[in-house]
Short mmCIF file of C-alpha atoms and ligand atoms in Angstrom, two decimals:
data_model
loop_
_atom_site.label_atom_id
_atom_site.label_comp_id
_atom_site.label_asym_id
_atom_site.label_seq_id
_atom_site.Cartn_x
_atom_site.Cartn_y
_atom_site.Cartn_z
CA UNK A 1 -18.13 -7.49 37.70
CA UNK A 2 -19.82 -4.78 35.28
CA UNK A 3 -19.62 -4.51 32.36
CA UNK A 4 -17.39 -1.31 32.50
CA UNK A 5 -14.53 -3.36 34.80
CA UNK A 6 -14.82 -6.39 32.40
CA UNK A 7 -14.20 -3.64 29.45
CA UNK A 8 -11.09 -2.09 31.16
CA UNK A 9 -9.93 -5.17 32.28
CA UNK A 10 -9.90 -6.32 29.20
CA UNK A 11 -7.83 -3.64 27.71
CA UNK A 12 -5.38 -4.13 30.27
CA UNK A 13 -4.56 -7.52 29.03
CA UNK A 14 -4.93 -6.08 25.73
CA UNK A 15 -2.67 -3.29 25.73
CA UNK A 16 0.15 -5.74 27.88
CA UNK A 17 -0.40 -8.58 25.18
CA UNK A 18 0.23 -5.55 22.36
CA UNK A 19 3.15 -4.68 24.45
CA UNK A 20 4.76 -7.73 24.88
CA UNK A 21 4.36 -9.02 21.21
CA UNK A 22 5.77 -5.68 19.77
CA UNK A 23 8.60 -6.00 22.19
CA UNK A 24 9.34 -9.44 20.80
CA UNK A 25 9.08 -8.73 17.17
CA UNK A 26 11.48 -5.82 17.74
CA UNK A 27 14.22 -8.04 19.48
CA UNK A 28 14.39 -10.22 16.45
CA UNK A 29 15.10 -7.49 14.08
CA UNK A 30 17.76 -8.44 11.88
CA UNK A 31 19.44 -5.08 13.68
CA UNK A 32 18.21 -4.98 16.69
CA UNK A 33 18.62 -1.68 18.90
CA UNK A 34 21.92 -1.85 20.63
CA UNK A 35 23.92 -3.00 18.17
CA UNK A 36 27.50 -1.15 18.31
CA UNK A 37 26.66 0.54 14.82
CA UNK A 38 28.57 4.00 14.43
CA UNK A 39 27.69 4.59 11.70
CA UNK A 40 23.79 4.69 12.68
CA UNK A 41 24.85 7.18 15.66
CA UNK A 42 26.22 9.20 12.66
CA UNK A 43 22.66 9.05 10.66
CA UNK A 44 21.06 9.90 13.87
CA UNK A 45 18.96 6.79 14.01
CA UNK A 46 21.10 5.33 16.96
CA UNK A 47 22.10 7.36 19.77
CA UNK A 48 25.41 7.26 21.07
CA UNK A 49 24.77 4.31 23.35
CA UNK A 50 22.81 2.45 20.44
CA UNK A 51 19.28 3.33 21.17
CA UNK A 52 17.08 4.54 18.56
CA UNK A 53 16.42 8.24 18.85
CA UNK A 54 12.91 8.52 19.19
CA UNK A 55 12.01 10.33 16.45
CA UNK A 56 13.29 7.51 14.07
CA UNK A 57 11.60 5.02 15.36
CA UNK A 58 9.52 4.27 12.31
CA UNK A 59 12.04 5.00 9.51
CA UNK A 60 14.11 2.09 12.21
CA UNK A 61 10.81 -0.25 11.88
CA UNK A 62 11.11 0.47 8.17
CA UNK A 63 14.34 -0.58 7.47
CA UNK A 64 14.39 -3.31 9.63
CA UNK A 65 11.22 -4.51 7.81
CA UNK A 66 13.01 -4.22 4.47
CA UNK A 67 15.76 -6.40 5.70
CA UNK A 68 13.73 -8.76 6.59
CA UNK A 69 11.61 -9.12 3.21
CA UNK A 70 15.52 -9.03 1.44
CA UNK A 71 16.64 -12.05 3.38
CA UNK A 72 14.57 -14.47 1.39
CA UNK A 73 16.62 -13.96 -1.44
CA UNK A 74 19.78 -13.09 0.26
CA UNK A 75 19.35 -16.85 0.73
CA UNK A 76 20.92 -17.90 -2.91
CA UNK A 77 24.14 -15.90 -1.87
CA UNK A 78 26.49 -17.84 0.57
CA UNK A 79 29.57 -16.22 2.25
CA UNK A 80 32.34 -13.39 -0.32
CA UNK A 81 29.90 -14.14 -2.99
CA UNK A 82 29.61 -10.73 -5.20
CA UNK A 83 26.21 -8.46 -4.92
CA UNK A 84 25.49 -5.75 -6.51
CA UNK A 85 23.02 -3.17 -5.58
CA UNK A 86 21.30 -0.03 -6.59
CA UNK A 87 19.38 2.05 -4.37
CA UNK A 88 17.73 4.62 -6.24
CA UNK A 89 16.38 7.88 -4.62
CA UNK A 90 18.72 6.92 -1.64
CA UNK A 91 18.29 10.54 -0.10
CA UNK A 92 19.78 10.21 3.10
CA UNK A 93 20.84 6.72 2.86
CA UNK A 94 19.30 5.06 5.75
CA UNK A 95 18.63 1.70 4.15
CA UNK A 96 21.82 1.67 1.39
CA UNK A 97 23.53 1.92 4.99
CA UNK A 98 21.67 -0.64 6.59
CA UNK A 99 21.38 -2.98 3.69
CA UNK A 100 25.44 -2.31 3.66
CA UNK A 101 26.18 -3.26 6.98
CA UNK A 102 23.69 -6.25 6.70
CA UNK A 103 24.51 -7.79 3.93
CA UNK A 104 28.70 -7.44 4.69
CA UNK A 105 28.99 -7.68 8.20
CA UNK A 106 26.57 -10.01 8.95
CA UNK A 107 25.66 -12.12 5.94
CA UNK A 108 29.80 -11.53 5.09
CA UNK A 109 28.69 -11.02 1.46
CA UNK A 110 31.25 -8.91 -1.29
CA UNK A 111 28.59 -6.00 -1.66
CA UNK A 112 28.98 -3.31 -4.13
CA UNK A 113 26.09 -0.55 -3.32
CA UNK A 114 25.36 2.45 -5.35
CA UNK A 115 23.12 5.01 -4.51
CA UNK A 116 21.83 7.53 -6.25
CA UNK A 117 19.96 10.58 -5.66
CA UNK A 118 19.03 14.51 -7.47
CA UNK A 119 20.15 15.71 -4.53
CA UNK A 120 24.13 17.19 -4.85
CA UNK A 121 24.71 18.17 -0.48
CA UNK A 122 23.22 14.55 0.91
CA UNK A 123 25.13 12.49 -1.94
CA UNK A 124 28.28 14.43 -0.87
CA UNK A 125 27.46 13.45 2.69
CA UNK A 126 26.60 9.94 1.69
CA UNK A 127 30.31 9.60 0.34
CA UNK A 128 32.23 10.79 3.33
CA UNK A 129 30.42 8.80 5.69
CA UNK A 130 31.12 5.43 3.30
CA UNK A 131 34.98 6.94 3.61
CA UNK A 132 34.86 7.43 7.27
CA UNK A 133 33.77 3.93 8.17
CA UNK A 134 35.54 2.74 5.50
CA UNK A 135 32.58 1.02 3.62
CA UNK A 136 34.45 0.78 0.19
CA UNK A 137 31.86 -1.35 -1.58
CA UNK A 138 30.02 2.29 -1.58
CA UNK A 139 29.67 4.49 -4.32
CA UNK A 140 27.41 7.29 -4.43
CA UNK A 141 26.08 9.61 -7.16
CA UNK A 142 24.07 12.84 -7.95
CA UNK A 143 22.10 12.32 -10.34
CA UNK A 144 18.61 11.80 -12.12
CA UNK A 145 17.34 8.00 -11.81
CA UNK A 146 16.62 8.11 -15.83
CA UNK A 147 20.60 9.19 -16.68
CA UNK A 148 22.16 6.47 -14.61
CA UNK A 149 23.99 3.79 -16.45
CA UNK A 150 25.14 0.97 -14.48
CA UNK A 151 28.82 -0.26 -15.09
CA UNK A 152 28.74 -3.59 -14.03
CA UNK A 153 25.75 -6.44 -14.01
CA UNK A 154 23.04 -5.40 -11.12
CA UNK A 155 21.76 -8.07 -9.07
CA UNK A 156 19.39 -6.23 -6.51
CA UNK A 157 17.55 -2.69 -6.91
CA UNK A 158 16.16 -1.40 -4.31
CA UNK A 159 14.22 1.81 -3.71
CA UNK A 160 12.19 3.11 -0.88
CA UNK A 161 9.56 6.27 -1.19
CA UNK A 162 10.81 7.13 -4.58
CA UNK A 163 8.28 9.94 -5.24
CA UNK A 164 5.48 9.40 -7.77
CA UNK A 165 6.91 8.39 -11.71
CA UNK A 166 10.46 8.14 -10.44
CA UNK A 167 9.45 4.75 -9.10
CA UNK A 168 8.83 4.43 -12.69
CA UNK A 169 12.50 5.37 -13.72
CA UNK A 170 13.77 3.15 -11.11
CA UNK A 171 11.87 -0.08 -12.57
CA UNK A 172 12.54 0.94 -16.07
CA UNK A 173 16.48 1.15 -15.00
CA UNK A 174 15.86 -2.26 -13.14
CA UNK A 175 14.36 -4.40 -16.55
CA UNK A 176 16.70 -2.26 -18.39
CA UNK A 177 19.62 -3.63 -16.53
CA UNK A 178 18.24 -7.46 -16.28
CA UNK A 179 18.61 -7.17 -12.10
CA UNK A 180 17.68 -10.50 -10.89
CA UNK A 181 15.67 -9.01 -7.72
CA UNK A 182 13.87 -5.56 -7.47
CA UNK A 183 12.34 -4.00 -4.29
CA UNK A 184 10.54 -1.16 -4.98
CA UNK A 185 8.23 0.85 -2.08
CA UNK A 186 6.36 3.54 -4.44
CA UNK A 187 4.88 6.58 -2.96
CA UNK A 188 2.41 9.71 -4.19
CA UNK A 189 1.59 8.09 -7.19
CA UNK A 190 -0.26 10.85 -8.79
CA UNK A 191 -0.38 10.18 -12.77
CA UNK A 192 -3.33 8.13 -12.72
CA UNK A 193 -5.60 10.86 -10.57
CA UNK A 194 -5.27 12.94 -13.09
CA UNK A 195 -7.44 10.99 -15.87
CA UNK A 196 -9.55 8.49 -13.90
CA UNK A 197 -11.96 11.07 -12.57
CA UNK A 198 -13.93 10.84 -16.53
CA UNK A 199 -13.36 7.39 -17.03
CA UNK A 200 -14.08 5.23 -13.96
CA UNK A 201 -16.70 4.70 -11.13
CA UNK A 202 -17.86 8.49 -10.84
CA UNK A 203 -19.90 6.84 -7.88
CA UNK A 204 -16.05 5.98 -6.25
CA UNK A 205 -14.71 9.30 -7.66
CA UNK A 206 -17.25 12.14 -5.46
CA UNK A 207 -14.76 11.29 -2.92
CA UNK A 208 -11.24 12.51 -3.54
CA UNK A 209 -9.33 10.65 -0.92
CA UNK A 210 -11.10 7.46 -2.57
CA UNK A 211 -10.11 8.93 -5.79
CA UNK A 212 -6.40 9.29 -4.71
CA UNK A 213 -6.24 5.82 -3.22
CA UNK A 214 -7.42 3.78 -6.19
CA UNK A 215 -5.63 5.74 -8.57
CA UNK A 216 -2.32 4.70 -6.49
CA UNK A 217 -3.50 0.86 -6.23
CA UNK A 218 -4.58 0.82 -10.26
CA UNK A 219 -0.95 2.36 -10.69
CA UNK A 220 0.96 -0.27 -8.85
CA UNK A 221 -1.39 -3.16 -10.06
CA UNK A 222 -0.03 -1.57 -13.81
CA UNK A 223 3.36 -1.39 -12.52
CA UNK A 224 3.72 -5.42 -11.41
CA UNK A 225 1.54 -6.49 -14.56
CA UNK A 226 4.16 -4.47 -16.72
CA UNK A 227 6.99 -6.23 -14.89
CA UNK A 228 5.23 -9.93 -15.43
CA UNK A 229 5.59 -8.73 -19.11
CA UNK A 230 9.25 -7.75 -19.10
CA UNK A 231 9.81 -11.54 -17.42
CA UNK A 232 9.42 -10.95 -13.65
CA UNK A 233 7.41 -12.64 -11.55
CA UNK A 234 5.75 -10.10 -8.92
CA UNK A 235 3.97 -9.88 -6.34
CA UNK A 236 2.90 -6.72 -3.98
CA UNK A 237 2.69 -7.07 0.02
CA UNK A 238 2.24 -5.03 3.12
CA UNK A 239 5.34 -3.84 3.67
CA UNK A 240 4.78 -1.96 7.18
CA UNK A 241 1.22 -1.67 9.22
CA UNK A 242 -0.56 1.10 7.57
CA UNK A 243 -0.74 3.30 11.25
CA UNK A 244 3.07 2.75 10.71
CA UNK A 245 2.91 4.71 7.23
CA UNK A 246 0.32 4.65 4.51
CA UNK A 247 2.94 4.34 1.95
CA UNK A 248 3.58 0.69 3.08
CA UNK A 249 2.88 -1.32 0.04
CA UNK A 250 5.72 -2.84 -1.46
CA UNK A 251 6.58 -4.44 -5.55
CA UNK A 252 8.67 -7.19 -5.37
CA UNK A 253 9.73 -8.88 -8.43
CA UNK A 254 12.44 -11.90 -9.46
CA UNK A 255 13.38 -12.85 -12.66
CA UNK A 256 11.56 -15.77 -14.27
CA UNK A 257 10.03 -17.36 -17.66
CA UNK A 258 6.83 -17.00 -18.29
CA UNK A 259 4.72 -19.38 -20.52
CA UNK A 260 3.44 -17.49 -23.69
CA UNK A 261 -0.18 -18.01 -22.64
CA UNK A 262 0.43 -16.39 -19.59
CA UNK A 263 1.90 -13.36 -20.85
CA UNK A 264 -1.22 -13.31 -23.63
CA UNK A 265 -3.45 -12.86 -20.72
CA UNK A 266 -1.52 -10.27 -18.88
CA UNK A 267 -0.88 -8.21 -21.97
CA UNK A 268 -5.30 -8.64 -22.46
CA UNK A 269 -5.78 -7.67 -18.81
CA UNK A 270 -3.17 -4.82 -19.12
CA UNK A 271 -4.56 -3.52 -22.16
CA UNK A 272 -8.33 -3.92 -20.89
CA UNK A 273 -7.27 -1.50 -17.57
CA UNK A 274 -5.71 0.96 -19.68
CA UNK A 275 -8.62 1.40 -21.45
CA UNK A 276 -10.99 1.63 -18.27
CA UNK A 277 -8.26 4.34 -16.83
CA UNK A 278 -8.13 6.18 -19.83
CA UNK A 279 -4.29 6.78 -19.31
CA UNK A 280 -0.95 5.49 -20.39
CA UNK A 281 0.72 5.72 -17.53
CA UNK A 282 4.44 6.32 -17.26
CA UNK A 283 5.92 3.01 -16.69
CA UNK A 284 3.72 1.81 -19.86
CA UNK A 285 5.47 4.51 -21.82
CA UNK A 286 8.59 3.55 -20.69
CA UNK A 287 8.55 -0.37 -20.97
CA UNK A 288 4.89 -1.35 -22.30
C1 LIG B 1 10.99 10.45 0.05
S1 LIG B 1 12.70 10.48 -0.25
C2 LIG B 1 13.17 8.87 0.25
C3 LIG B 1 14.64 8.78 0.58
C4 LIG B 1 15.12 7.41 1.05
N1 LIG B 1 14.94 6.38 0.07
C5 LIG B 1 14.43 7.02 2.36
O1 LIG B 1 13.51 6.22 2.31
O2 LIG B 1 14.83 7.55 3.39
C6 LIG B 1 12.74 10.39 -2.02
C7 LIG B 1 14.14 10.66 -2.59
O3 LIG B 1 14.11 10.41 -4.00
C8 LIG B 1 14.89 11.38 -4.65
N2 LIG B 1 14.44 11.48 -6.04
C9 LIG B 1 13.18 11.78 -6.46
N3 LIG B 1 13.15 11.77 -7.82
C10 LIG B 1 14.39 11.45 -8.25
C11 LIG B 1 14.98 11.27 -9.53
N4 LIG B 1 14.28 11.42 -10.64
N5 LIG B 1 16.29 10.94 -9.59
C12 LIG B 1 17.03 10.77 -8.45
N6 LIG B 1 16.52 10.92 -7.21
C13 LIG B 1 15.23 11.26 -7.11
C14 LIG B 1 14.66 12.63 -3.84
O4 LIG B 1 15.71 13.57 -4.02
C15 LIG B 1 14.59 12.10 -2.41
O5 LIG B 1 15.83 12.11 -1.77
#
């Protein structure tokens, strides 16, 4: 063979073994496609014989991923235990749906999900859709992130692409609340940019995309460091592939104790950044 059949022959196998392995991971989605969902066909993620619409396919991958990193601590909950949930920035309320029908249909949990959003028309749709399928552990309000105070204890937050410092608002609300579990996917973190540009690697800065990426990983290394200090432990993973979306890194934090020597050398670390970035960033302001 040359080299040029061996290549192509070789991609063949490639793009079938791709194939096959995405097909796979997709059937064991916690929803898999096809499931009789109405209200997805409503949301326009399903169509109406329970396929996804094409054009959804990654918020579907999305979701699906979130459920998925959830069930690990969906674990401590067994059957009409109590949950209650926050999803801040909901917007359209893909994943307060889908974390919803999860949690109550199939994990059979008593779930009690807010979600809250700036925006007045999608809230208002929010609520009639929770009415029409008769989701009544749904509750839905417009409103800013910062005003919202919760009526009852919160055990989950969750929050997906809530845009630049109102990820900040949503993990103030979290400590602020004592939620056991938070789930936070930031995106266009653009605080930090701002300053680092004097006060860093100018070497790193010439570049501005390099500029804009740092400044969002130095913000969410801030942001988990900040919640080890409010008693959380934390830790940040890849939340989707990055050709899925680059805004694919997710904060995940749990209550816990932490020794006194180990907040010491998170508060010295902290404090050492801040000086490097030449910024107090938001979520410092807010719980520092
Ligand atoms: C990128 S969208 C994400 C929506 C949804 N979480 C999703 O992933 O499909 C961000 C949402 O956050 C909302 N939002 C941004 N800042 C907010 C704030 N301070 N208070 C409440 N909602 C806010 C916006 O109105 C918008 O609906």
């Amino acid at each position: 063979m040359k080299n040029g059949e061996i290549t192509r022959y070789q991609k063949i196998i490639t793009e079938n073994n791709v194939g096959v392995a995405n097909h796979n991971k997709e059937k064991n989605y916690l929803i898999p496609e096809g499931s009789p969902i109405p209200v997805f066909v409503k949301l326009g993620i399903f169509t109406k014989d329970y396929k996804v619409v094409a054009k959804m396919h990654d918020k579907f991958k999305q979701i699906n991923r979130y459920l998925e990193l959830l069930s690990d601590i969906i674990k401590e909950y067994k059957e009409n235990d109590d949950i209650y949930i926050i999803d801040f920035g909901c917007g359209k309320s893909y994943l307060s749906f889908a974390v919803y029908y999860y949690l109550s249909v199939i994990k059979k949990l008593n779930v009690f999900l807010t979600g809250i959003d700036l925006k007045k028309e999608v809230v208002e749709d929010c609520k009639k859709l929770a009415e029409e399928y008769g989701y009544s552990g749904m509750d839905f309000f417009a409103m800013d992130i910062k005003d919202f105070v919760p009526k009852h204890k919160i055990d989950l937050v969750i929050s997906l692409h809530a845009c630049d410092i109102a990820t900040d608002f949503v993990i103030h609300q979290a400590v602020k609340a004592g939620a056991k579990h938070i789930f936070s996917v930031p995106c266009c973190q653009k605080e930090i940019n701002k300053n680092i540009a004097n006060s860093y690697e100018p070497i790193l800065f010439r570049y501005g995309i390099l500029q804009e990426r740092v400044s969002a990983l130095i913000t969410d290394a801030i942001r988990a460091t900040v919640l080890e200090l409010n008693g959380y432990k934390t830790d940040i993973s890849e939340f989707v592939d990055l050709t899925d979306s680059p805004k694919n890194l997710l904060i995940r934090a749990s209550l816990a104790a932490h020794s006194p020597s180990y907040l010491k050398k998170k508060r010295e670390e902290l404090n050492d950044l801040l000086v490097r970035v030449d910024a107090i960033p938001m979520i410092v302001k807010l719980l520092g």
